[in-house]
PDB file of C-alpha atoms in Angstrom:
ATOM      1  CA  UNK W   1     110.268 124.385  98.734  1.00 56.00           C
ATOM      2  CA  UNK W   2     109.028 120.978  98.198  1.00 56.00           C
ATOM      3  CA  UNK W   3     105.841 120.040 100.244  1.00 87.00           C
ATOM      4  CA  UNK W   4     105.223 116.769  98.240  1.00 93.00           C
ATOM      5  CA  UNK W   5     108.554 114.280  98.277  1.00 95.00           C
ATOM      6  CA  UNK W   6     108.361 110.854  96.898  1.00 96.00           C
ATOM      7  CA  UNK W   7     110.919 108.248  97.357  1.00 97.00           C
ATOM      8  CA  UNK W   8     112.278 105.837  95.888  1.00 97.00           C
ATOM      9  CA  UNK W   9     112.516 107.986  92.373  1.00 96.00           C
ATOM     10  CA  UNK W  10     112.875 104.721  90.569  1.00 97.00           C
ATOM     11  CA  UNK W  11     111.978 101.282  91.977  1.00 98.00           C
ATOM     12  CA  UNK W  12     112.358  98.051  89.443  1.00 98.00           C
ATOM     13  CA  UNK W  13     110.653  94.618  90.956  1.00 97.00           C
ATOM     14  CA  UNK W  14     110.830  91.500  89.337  1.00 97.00           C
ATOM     15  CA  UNK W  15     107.152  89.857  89.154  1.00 97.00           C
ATOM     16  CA  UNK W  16     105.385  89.171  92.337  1.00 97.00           C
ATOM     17  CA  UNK W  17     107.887  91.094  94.369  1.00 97.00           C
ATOM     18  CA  UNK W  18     106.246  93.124  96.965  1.00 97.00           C
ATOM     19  CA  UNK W  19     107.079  96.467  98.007  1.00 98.00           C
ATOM     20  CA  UNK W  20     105.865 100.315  98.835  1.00 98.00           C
ATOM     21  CA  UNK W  21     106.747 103.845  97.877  1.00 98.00           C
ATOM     22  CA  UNK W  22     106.596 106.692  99.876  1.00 98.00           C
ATOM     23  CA  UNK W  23     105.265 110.248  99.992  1.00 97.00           C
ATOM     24  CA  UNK W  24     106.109 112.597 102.774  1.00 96.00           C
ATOM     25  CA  UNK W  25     104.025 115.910 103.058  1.00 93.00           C
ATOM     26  CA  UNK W  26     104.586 118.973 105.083  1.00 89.00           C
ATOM     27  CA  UNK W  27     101.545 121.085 103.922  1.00 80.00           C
ATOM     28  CA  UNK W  28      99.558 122.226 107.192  1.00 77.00           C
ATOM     29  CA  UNK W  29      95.671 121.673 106.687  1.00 78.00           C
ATOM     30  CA  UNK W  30      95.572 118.560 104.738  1.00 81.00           C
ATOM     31  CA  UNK W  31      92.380 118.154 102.730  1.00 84.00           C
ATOM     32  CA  UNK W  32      93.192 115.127 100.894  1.00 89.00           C
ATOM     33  CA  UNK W  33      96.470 113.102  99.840  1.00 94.00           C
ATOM     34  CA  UNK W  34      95.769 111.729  96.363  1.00 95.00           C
ATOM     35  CA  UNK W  35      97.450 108.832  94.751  1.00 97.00           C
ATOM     36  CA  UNK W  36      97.385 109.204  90.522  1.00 97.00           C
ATOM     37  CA  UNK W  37      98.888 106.426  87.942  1.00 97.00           C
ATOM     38  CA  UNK W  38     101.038 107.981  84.778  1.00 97.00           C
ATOM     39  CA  UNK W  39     101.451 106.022  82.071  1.00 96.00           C
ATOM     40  CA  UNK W  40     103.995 107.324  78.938  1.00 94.00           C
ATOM     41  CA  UNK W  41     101.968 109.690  76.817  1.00 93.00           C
ATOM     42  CA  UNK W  42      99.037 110.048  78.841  1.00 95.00           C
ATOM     43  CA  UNK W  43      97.087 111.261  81.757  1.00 96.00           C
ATOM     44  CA  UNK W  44      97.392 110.790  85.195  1.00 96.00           C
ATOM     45  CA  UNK W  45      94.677 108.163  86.170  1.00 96.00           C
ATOM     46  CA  UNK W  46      93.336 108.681  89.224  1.00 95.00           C
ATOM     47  CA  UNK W  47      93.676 105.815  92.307  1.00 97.00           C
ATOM     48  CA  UNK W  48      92.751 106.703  95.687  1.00 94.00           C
ATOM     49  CA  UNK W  49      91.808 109.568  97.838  1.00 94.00           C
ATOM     50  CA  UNK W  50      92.934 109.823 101.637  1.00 95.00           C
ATOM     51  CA  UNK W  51      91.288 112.000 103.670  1.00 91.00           C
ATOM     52  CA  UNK W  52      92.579 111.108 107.273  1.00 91.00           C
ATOM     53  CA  UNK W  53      95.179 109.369 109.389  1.00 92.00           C
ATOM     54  CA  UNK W  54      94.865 105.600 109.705  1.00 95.00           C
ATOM     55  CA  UNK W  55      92.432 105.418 106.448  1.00 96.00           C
ATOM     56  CA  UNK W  56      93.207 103.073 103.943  1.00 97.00           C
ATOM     57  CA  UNK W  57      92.069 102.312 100.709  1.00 97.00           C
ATOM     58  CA  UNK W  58      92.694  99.145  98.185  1.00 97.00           C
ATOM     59  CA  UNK W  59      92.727  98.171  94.560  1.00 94.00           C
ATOM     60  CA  UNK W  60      93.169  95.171  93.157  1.00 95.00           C
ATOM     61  CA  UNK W  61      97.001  94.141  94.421  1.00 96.00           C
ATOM     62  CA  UNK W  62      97.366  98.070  95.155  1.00 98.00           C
ATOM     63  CA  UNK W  63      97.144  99.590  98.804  1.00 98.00           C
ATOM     64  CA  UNK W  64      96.962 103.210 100.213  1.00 98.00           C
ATOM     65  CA  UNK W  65      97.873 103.924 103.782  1.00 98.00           C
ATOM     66  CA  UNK W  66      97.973 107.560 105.467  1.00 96.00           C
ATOM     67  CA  UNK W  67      99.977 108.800 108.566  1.00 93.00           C
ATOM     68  CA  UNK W  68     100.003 112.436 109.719  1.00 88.00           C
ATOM     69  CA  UNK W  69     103.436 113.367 107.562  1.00 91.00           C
ATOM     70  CA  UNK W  70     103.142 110.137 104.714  1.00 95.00           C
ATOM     71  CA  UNK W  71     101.320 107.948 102.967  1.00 97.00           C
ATOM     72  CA  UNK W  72     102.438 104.669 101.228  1.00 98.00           C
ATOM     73  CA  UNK W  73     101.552 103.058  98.203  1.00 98.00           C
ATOM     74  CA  UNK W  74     101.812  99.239  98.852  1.00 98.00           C
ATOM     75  CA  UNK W  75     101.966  97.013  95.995  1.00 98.00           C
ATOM     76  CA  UNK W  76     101.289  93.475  96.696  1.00 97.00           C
ATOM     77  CA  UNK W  77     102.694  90.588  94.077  1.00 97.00           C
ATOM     78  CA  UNK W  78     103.062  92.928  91.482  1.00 97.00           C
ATOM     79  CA  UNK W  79     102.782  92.370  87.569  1.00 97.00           C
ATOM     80  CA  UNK W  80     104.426  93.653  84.380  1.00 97.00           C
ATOM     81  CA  UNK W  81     101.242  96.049  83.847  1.00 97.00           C
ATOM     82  CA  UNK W  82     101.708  97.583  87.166  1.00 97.00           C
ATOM     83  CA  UNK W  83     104.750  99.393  85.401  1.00 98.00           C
ATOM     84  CA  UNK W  84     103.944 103.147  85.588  1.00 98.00           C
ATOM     85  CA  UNK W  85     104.968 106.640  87.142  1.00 97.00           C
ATOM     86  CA  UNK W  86     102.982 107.148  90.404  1.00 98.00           C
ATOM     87  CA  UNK W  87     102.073 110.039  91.903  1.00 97.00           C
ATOM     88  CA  UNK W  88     101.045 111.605  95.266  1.00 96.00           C
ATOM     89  CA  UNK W  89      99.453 114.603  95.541  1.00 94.00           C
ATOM     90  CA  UNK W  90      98.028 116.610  98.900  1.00 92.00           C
ATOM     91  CA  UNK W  91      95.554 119.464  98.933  1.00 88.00           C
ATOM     92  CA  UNK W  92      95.297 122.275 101.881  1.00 80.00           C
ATOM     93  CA  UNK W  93      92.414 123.286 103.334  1.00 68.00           C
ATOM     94  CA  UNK W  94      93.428 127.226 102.969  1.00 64.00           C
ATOM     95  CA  UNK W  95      93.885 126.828  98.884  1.00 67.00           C
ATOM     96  CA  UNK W  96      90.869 124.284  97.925  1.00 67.00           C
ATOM     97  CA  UNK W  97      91.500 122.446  94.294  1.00 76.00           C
ATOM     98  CA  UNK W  98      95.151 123.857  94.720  1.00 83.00           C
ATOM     99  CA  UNK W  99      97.024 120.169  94.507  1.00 88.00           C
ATOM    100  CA  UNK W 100     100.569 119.765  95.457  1.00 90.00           C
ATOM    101  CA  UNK W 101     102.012 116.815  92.901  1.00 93.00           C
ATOM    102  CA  UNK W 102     105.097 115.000  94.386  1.00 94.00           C
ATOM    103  CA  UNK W 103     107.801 114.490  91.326  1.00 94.00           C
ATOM    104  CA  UNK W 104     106.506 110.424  91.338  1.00 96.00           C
ATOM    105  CA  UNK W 105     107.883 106.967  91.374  1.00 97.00           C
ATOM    106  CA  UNK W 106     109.078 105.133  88.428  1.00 97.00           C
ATOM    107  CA  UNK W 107     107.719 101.623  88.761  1.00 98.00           C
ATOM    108  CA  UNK W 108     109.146  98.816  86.289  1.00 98.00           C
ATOM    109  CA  UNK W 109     108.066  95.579  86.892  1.00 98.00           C
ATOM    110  CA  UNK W 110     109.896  93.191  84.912  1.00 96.00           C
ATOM    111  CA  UNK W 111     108.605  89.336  84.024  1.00 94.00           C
TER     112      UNK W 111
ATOM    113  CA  UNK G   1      82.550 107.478  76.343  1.00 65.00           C
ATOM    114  CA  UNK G   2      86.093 109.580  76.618  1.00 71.00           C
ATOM    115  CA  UNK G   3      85.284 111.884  80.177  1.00 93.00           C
ATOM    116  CA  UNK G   4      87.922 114.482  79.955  1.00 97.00           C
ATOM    117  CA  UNK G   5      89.192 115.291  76.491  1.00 96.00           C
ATOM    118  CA  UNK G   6      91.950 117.700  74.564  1.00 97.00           C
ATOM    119  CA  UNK G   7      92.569 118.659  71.520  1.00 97.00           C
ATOM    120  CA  UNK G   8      94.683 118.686  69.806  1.00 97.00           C
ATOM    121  CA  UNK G   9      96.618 116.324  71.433  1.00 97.00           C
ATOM    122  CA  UNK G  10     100.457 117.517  69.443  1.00 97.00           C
ATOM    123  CA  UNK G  11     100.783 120.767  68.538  1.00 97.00           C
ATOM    124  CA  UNK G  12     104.381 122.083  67.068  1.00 97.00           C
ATOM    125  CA  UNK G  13     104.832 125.847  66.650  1.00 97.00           C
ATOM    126  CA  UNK G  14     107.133 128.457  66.035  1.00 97.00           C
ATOM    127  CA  UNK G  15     108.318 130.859  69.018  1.00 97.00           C
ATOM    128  CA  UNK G  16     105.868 134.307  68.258  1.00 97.00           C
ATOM    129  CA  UNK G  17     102.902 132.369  67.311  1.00 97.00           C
ATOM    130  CA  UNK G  18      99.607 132.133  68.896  1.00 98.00           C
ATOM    131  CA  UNK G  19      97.760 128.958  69.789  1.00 97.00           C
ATOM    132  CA  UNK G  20      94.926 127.468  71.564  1.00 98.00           C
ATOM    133  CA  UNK G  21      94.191 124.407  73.169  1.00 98.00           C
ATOM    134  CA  UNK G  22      90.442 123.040  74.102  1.00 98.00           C
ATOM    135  CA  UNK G  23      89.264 120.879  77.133  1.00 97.00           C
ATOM    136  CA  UNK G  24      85.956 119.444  77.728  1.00 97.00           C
ATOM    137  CA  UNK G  25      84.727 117.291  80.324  1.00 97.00           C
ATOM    138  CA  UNK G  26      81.435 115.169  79.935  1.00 96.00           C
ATOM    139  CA  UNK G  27      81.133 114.208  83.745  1.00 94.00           C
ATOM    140  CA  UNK G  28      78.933 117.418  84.943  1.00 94.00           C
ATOM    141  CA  UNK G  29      81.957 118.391  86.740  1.00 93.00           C
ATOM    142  CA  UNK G  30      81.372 121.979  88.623  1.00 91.00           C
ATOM    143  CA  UNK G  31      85.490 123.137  88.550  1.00 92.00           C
ATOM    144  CA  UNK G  32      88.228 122.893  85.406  1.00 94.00           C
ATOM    145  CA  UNK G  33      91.897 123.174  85.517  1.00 95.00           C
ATOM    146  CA  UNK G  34      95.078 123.479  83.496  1.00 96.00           C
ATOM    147  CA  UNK G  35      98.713 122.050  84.485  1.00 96.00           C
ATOM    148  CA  UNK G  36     101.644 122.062  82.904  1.00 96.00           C
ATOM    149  CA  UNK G  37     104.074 118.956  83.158  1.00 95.00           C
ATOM    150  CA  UNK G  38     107.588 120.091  82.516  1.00 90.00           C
ATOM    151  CA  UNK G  39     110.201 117.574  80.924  1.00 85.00           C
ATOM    152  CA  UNK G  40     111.149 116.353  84.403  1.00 83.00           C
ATOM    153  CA  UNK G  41     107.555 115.357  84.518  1.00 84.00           C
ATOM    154  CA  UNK G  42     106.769 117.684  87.516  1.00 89.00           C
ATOM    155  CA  UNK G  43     102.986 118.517  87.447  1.00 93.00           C
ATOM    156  CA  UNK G  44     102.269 121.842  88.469  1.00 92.00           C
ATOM    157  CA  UNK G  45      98.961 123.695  88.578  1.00 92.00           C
ATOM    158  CA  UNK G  46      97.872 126.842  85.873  1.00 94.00           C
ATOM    159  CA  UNK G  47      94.475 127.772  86.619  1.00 92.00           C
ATOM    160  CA  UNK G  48      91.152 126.400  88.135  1.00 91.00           C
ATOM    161  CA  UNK G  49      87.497 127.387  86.859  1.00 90.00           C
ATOM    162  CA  UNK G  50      84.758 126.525  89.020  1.00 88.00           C
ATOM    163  CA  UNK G  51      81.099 127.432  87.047  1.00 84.00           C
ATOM    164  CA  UNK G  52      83.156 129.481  84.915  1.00 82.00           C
ATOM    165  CA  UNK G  53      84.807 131.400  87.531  1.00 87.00           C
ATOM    166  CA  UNK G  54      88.520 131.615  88.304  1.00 89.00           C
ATOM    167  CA  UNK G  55      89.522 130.768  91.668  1.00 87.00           C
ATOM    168  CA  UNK G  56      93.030 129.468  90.983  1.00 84.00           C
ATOM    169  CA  UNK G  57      95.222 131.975  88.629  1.00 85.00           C
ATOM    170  CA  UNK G  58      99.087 130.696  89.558  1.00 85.00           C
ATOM    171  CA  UNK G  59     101.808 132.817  88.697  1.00 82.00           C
ATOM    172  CA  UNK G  60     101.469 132.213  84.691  1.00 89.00           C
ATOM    173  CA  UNK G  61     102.574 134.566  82.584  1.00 91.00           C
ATOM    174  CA  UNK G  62     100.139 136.791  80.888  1.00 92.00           C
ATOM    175  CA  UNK G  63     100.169 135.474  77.734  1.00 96.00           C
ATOM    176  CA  UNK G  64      98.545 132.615  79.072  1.00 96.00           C
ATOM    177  CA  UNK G  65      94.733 133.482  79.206  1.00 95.00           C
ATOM    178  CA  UNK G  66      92.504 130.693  80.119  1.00 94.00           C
ATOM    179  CA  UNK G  67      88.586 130.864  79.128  1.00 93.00           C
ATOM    180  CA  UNK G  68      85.449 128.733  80.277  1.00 93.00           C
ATOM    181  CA  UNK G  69      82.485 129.904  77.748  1.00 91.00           C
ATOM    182  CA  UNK G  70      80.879 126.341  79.976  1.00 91.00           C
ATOM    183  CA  UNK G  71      81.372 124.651  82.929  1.00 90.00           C
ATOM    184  CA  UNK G  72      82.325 121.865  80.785  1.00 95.00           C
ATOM    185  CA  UNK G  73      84.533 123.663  78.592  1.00 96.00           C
ATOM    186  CA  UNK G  74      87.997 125.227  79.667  1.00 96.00           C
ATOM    187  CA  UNK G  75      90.281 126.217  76.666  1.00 96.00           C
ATOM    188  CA  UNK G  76      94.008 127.933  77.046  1.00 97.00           C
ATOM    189  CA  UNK G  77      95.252 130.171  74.833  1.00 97.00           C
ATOM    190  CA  UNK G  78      98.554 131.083  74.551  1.00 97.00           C
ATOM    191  CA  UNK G  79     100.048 134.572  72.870  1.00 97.00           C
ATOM    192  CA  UNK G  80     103.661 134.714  71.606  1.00 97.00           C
ATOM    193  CA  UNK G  81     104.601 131.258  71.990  1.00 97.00           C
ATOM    194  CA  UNK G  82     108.740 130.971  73.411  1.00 97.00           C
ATOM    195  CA  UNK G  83     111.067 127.773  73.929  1.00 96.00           C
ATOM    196  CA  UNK G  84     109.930 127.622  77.620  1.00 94.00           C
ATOM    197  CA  UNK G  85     106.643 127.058  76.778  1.00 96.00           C
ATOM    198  CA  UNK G  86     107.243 123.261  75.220  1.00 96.00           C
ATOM    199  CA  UNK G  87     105.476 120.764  77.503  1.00 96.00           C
ATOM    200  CA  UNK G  88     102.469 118.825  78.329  1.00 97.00           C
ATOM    201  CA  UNK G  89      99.511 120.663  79.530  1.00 98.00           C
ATOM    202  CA  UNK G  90      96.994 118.691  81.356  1.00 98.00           C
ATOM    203  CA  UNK G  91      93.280 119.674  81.358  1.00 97.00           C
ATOM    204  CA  UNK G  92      91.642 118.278  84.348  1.00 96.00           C
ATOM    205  CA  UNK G  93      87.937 118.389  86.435  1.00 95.00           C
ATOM    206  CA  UNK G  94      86.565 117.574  89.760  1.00 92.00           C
ATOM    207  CA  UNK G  95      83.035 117.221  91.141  1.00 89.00           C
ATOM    208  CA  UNK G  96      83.858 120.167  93.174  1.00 80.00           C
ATOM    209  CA  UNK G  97      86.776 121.736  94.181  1.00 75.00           C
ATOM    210  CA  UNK G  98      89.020 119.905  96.676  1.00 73.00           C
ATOM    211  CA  UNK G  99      87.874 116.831  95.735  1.00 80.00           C
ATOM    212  CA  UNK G 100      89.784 113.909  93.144  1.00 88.00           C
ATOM    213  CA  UNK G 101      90.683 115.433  89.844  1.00 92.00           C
ATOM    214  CA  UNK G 102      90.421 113.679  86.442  1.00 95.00           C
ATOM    215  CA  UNK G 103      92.743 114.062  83.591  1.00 96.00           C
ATOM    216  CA  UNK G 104      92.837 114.610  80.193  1.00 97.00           C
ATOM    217  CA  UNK G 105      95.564 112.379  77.753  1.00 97.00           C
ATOM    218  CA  UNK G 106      97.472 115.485  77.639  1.00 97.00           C
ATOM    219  CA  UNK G 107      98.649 118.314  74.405  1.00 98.00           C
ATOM    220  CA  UNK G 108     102.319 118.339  73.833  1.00 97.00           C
ATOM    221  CA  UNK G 109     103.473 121.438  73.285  1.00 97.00           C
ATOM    222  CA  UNK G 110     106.686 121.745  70.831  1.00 97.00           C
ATOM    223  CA  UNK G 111     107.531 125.509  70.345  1.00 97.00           C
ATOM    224  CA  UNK G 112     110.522 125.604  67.695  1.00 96.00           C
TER     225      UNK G 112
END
């Protein structure tokens, strides 16, 4: 049963085309929805932490928004080094340090 | 100035054999984990270690065994290595549990 889902599984932008991927929870007792960066061969690199609904948080041309069921991941004039797999994770309150990893978003951003 | 770090970061075996991989974290970090990344690239948790105590043990199989001699070391050992054990496995640490986690670069596991 997935309680992370991320959508689109793919997105491809051309430079400086805007847009935002998704990621629906359904865990009860959110304690955190966590946005990560993947880049091929390495780590996920953390972004942002959401705690409640109506926070946001921003990064350079990146933007985190939370609702009560999803969170979105706006990307604002995007460039070619924005190209990564992002990921959305949410912790519960009942299993602390327990995090829930959506399956990501593919982002190519293409010159 | 590398935070969270693994070694070694390939690592190709035969099925039957045992191997280890270390983790340690240089950011004073109370709590430790382990997740695997499958070839779908689903991340899933292992184990947490918080002051060298395990409060997260997932369903792993036993031939898994995780060990923290330090709260800034968390190594995973793995007995009788088998084809479904080839992935990435993440070593990651928080200031305290619940809160942001940081990664390692990752050990890919190739069991032949």
């Amino acid at each position: 049963e997935d309680q992370v889902t991320q959508s689109p599984e793919a997105l491809r932008l051309q430079e400086g085309e805007s847009s935002s991927l998704n990621c629906s929870y359904t865990v009860s007792g959110l304690r955190g929805l966590f946005w990560y960066r993947q880049d091929p061969g390495k780590g996920p690199e953390f972004l942002f932490t959401l705690y409640s609904a109506g926070e946001e948080k921003e990064k350079e041309r990146l933007k985190a928004t939370l609702t009560k069921k999803e969170s979105f991941l706006h990307i604002t004039a995007p460039k070619p080094e924005d190209s990564a797999t992002y990921l959305c994770a949410v912790g519960r309150g009942s299993t602390l340090g327990r995090l829930y990893f959506g399956r990501g978003t593919q982002l190519t951003v293409w010159p | 100035d590398t935070a969270v770090s693994q070694t070694p970061k390939y690592l190709v075996t035969q099925m039957g054999n045992d191997k280890s991989i270390k983790c340690e974290q240089n950011l004073g970090h109370d709590t430790m984990y382990w997740y695997k990344q499958d070839s779908k690239k689903f991340l899933k948790i292992m184990f947490s270690y918080n002051n060298k105590e395990l409060i997260i043990n997932e369903t792993v199989p036993n031939r898994f065994s995780p060990k923290s001699p330090d709260k800034a070391h968390l190594n995973l050992h793995i007995n009788s290595l088998e084809l479904g054990d080839s992935a990435v496995y993440f070593c990651a640490s928080s200031p305290r549990t619940g809160y942001e986690q940081y990664f390692g670069p990752g050990t890919r596991l190739t069991v032949t």
